[in-house]
Amino acid sequence: MSSVREQRAVIATGLITGLAIAASLTSCSAPEKDAKQAVLQIGAIPDQNPEKLNRLYGALSEELSEKLEVPVRYAPVSNYAAAVSAFRTGSLDLVWFGGLTGVQARLQTPGARVLAQRDIDAEFTSVFIANGASGLRPFTSADQLVELKGRRLAFGSESSTSGRLMPQYFMGENGVKPDDLAGGGPGFSGSHDATIAVVQSGAYEVGALNEQVWRSNVKDGRVDPDKVKVIWRTPPYVDYHWVVRPDLDARFGDGFTDNLQSTLLELSAETENGAAILELFGAERFIPAEDGDYVMIETVGRQLGKIR
């Protein structure tokens, strides 16, 4: 009997020990949240068609992962506001913002930092385009924007710098208020590509959008010059930029944020992947940028009620 009891005791002790070891291993393993934090999550405002964005940020993710030696994942978002929200909550670590959304993101995320912009972003421009049936002809001066009164006009996203904020600002500087437009206000297509489409189709007489996207669509044959054309180009302003969360050095190691900035600035058309990425961005290189570059955008954003 004693032998049987001893055997049972040994088995029980083994089970308890095994369970204790398993529990210990479980408690020592990284929780799911920490596992996610080991991945650099990048995102972007959805200013163009998803297919192009997936190609662009897929290629960039591979480049960053190789150079920084950390997993990098592109996480699409549904709209501009969602990009700002995901950055604030930490779901996204590095985001390609427009001027306005970048300012909004930094104001909502203390310690966030501007890293870089494209060479074309230091002096960016928007274009106003018109459907041929509108009868509008190219403007030779800004004061001719008054001809937009009573017209059906489409902006892109409500939070777009180049597709809403700055075009509306220049309209206001020349005597055109939103309620002067047909229907008592502008329409919103959601993206620059969509603005071209709704003006080209005749659903709207006029649209305002990012000139770089306009040129890209013209180059790719997506614009019918018999149906839609540029009628005015804005003065230059500062626009798109990379913004990074303040906690990356704590998660990935001292100096990581500076290394990330250097990697972006060192992207070169002399490498195959670098050339593909820069072409999709419509730029020759990235250049340094800082928070102070966007003071005017913040001022205009507050003036038009997009920043409170």
XYZ file of C-alpha atoms in Angstrom:
308
model
C 0.000 0.000 0.000
C 2.760 2.385 1.006
C 4.422 1.734 -2.341
C 1.233 2.716 -4.191
C 0.870 5.855 -2.074
C 4.486 6.797 -2.791
C 3.959 6.320 -6.546
C 0.855 8.524 -6.446
C 2.734 11.174 -4.511
C 5.538 11.198 -7.062
C 3.042 11.527 -9.944
C 1.201 14.352 -8.174
C 4.438 16.146 -7.426
C 5.454 15.831 -11.081
C 2.141 17.228 -12.272
C 2.363 20.176 -9.904
C 5.939 20.859 -10.937
C 4.989 20.657 -14.625
C 2.099 23.045 -14.157
C 4.303 25.446 -12.238
C 6.913 25.425 -15.001
C 4.228 25.970 -17.650
C 2.770 28.855 -15.674
C 6.209 30.358 -15.251
C 6.932 30.140 -18.966
C 3.553 31.695 -19.771
C 4.119 34.582 -17.390
C 7.577 35.222 -18.848
C 6.433 35.222 -22.456
C 5.592 38.587 -24.072
C 1.876 39.379 -24.095
C 0.185 39.940 -27.421
C 0.308 43.718 -27.008
C 4.082 43.690 -26.506
C 4.504 41.426 -29.531
C 2.666 43.994 -31.620
C 4.824 46.781 -30.235
C 7.925 45.030 -31.570
C 6.674 45.830 -35.074
C 7.090 49.318 -36.521
C 3.608 50.195 -37.763
C 3.545 52.756 -40.570
C 0.564 54.454 -42.161
C -0.509 57.289 -44.427
C -3.481 59.484 -45.161
C -5.496 57.760 -47.939
C -5.122 60.556 -50.488
C -4.944 58.333 -53.579
C -6.322 55.011 -54.795
C -5.617 52.044 -52.468
C -3.772 50.019 -55.113
C -1.084 52.681 -55.500
C -0.825 53.204 -51.741
C -0.373 49.468 -51.128
C 2.451 49.308 -53.686
C 4.155 52.403 -52.306
C 4.043 51.566 -48.621
C 4.653 47.881 -49.199
C 7.934 48.725 -50.931
C 8.826 51.273 -48.260
C 8.097 48.777 -45.467
C 10.548 46.303 -47.011
C 13.227 48.990 -47.320
C 12.829 50.221 -43.743
C 12.750 46.688 -42.357
C 16.008 45.812 -44.111
C 17.836 48.989 -43.096
C 16.537 49.238 -39.510
C 16.535 45.477 -38.861
C 13.048 45.478 -37.322
C 9.731 44.164 -38.675
C 7.810 46.938 -40.457
C 4.139 46.703 -41.389
C 1.943 49.070 -43.423
C -1.531 49.458 -41.930
C -4.079 51.189 -44.222
C -6.677 53.510 -42.708
C -10.122 54.434 -43.977
C -9.861 58.232 -43.945
C -7.742 61.192 -42.865
C -9.273 61.450 -39.387
C -8.590 57.755 -38.805
C -4.885 58.300 -39.531
C -4.713 61.034 -36.878
C -6.641 58.879 -34.384
C -4.496 55.772 -34.983
C -1.344 57.828 -34.456
C -2.684 59.315 -31.222
C -3.624 55.911 -29.767
C -0.316 54.303 -30.781
C -1.752 51.967 -33.416
C 0.539 53.704 -35.915
C 4.135 54.722 -35.126
C 5.163 56.584 -38.272
C 2.659 58.301 -40.556
C 2.827 60.170 -43.848
C 0.560 63.129 -43.139
C -0.520 66.153 -45.096
C 0.256 69.555 -43.611
C -3.013 69.886 -41.693
C -3.304 66.305 -40.445
C 0.336 66.369 -39.362
C -0.304 69.442 -37.222
C -3.468 67.863 -35.796
C -1.565 64.663 -34.972
C 1.241 66.490 -33.166
C -1.164 68.621 -31.160
C -2.976 65.465 -30.030
C 0.250 63.506 -29.362
C 2.654 65.522 -27.180
C 6.282 64.799 -28.030
C 5.560 63.645 -31.588
C 8.179 64.850 -34.038
C 8.388 65.852 -37.698
C 11.149 63.866 -39.411
C 11.190 64.662 -43.121
C 9.340 65.899 -46.177
C 9.830 65.394 -49.911
C 11.868 67.903 -51.873
C 8.608 69.036 -53.509
C 6.804 69.664 -50.209
C 8.726 72.779 -49.210
C 6.934 74.667 -52.002
C 3.826 72.659 -52.772
C 0.895 73.775 -54.922
C -2.720 72.904 -55.605
C -4.576 73.268 -58.883
C -8.154 74.180 -59.648
C -9.527 72.138 -62.537
C -12.726 72.694 -64.516
C -14.960 70.615 -66.722
C -14.975 71.890 -70.308
C -18.745 72.326 -70.252
C -18.438 74.826 -67.392
C -17.277 77.534 -69.787
C -14.495 78.508 -67.366
C -11.182 79.491 -68.905
C -7.748 79.640 -67.231
C -7.432 82.502 -64.739
C -4.611 84.986 -65.228
C -4.844 86.380 -61.694
C -6.093 85.261 -58.283
C -8.917 87.802 -58.196
C -10.629 85.855 -60.976
C -11.477 83.215 -58.370
C -14.694 85.213 -57.901
C -15.864 83.429 -61.056
C -16.278 80.322 -58.875
C -19.290 81.870 -57.146
C -22.433 79.895 -57.961
C -20.417 76.933 -59.291
C -20.555 73.284 -58.185
C -17.126 72.793 -56.616
C -15.549 69.652 -55.152
C -12.727 69.446 -52.650
C -11.060 66.115 -51.735
C -11.072 65.086 -48.084
C -12.429 67.591 -45.565
C -9.016 67.421 -43.814
C -6.852 67.634 -46.936
C -4.282 70.431 -46.991
C -3.838 70.547 -50.760
C -7.342 69.400 -51.640
C -9.293 71.635 -49.258
C -7.496 73.778 -46.652
C -5.194 75.879 -48.840
C -7.564 76.116 -51.853
C -10.307 77.342 -49.508
C -7.860 79.776 -47.906
C -6.902 81.307 -51.263
C -10.556 81.473 -52.299
C -11.347 83.362 -49.096
C -8.432 85.739 -49.659
C -10.064 86.631 -52.978
C -13.622 87.082 -51.806
C -15.136 83.617 -52.248
C -16.800 82.023 -49.208
C -18.024 78.403 -49.099
C -21.651 79.521 -49.017
C -21.094 81.433 -52.279
C -20.881 78.082 -54.084
C -23.804 76.263 -55.692
C -25.759 74.371 -53.064
C -24.442 76.607 -50.304
C -21.103 74.841 -49.967
C -18.535 72.539 -51.567
C -18.776 68.804 -52.098
C -16.117 66.396 -50.841
C -14.912 63.602 -53.111
C -12.708 61.921 -50.480
C -9.399 61.911 -52.398
C -7.483 63.720 -55.124
C -8.068 60.950 -57.683
C -11.785 61.081 -56.959
C -11.848 64.862 -57.435
C -10.479 64.437 -60.954
C -13.123 61.801 -61.644
C -16.116 63.856 -60.474
C -15.009 66.927 -62.421
C -14.183 64.950 -65.544
C -17.598 63.268 -65.402
C -19.380 66.603 -65.087
C -20.840 65.832 -61.659
C -18.972 68.959 -60.494
C -17.927 71.926 -62.593
C -14.757 72.666 -60.636
C -12.395 70.810 -58.308
C -9.288 71.579 -56.262
C -6.515 69.069 -55.707
C -2.837 68.303 -55.140
C -0.851 69.294 -58.258
C 1.536 66.355 -57.928
C -1.395 63.906 -58.111
C -2.844 65.838 -61.035
C 0.432 65.589 -62.965
C 0.732 61.887 -62.138
C -2.759 61.182 -63.477
C -2.073 63.174 -66.636
C 1.173 61.246 -67.164
C -0.626 57.913 -66.669
C -3.320 58.824 -69.217
C -6.138 58.983 -66.673
C -7.154 62.522 -67.628
C -9.115 63.378 -70.780
C -7.784 66.807 -71.803
C -10.910 67.387 -73.876
C -13.071 67.163 -70.745
C -11.045 68.708 -67.929
C -8.187 71.210 -67.610
C -6.324 73.347 -65.085
C -7.707 76.872 -64.667
C -5.564 78.132 -61.754
C -2.526 77.189 -59.688
C -2.130 78.352 -56.071
C 0.898 80.131 -54.630
C 3.288 77.677 -52.902
C 2.973 76.471 -49.312
C 4.514 73.664 -47.200
C 2.666 70.333 -47.142
C 3.272 66.572 -46.688
C 5.665 65.181 -44.075
C 6.591 62.188 -41.914
C 5.615 62.379 -38.237
C 6.861 59.870 -35.637
C 5.598 58.999 -32.163
C 7.735 59.984 -29.158
C 8.212 56.496 -27.683
C 10.175 54.657 -30.379
C 13.571 54.882 -28.669
C 12.070 53.294 -25.540
C 10.643 50.440 -27.602
C 13.348 49.851 -30.196
C 16.482 51.188 -28.493
C 18.333 54.460 -28.022
C 18.914 56.348 -31.261
C 16.220 54.480 -33.201
C 14.260 57.622 -34.136
C 17.387 59.333 -35.466
C 18.286 56.185 -37.426
C 14.769 56.130 -38.881
C 15.111 59.732 -39.997
C 18.520 59.019 -41.558
C 17.109 56.011 -43.422
C 14.369 58.154 -44.955
C 16.806 60.914 -45.898
C 19.215 58.416 -47.449
C 16.652 56.885 -49.818
C 18.241 57.198 -53.225
C 17.219 56.714 -56.830
C 20.589 55.018 -57.323
C 19.183 51.781 -55.874
C 16.396 49.826 -57.561
C 14.071 49.822 -54.564
C 14.875 53.426 -53.683
C 14.135 54.549 -57.235
C 10.777 52.755 -57.219
C 9.787 54.261 -53.872
C 10.778 57.811 -54.794
C 8.987 57.553 -58.143
C 5.777 56.506 -56.393
C 6.213 59.443 -54.019
C 6.711 61.742 -57.016
C 9.982 63.068 -55.591
C 13.737 62.928 -56.083
C 14.576 62.669 -52.383
C 13.433 63.341 -48.824
C 14.785 66.378 -47.016
C 14.894 67.298 -43.303
C 11.822 69.022 -41.845
C 10.836 70.242 -38.414
C 7.747 71.252 -36.464
C 8.309 74.974 -37.054
C 7.924 74.566 -40.816
C 4.170 74.085 -40.324
C 3.292 77.213 -38.330
C 1.447 78.759 -41.296
C -0.589 75.576 -41.821
C -1.590 75.630 -38.149
C -2.560 79.303 -38.425
C -4.741 78.687 -41.496
C -6.206 75.560 -39.884
C -7.307 77.572 -36.871
C -8.601 80.364 -39.080
C -10.813 77.949 -41.035
C -11.937 76.048 -37.934
C -10.071 72.798 -38.666
C -7.917 73.168 -35.534
C -9.440 74.326 -32.243
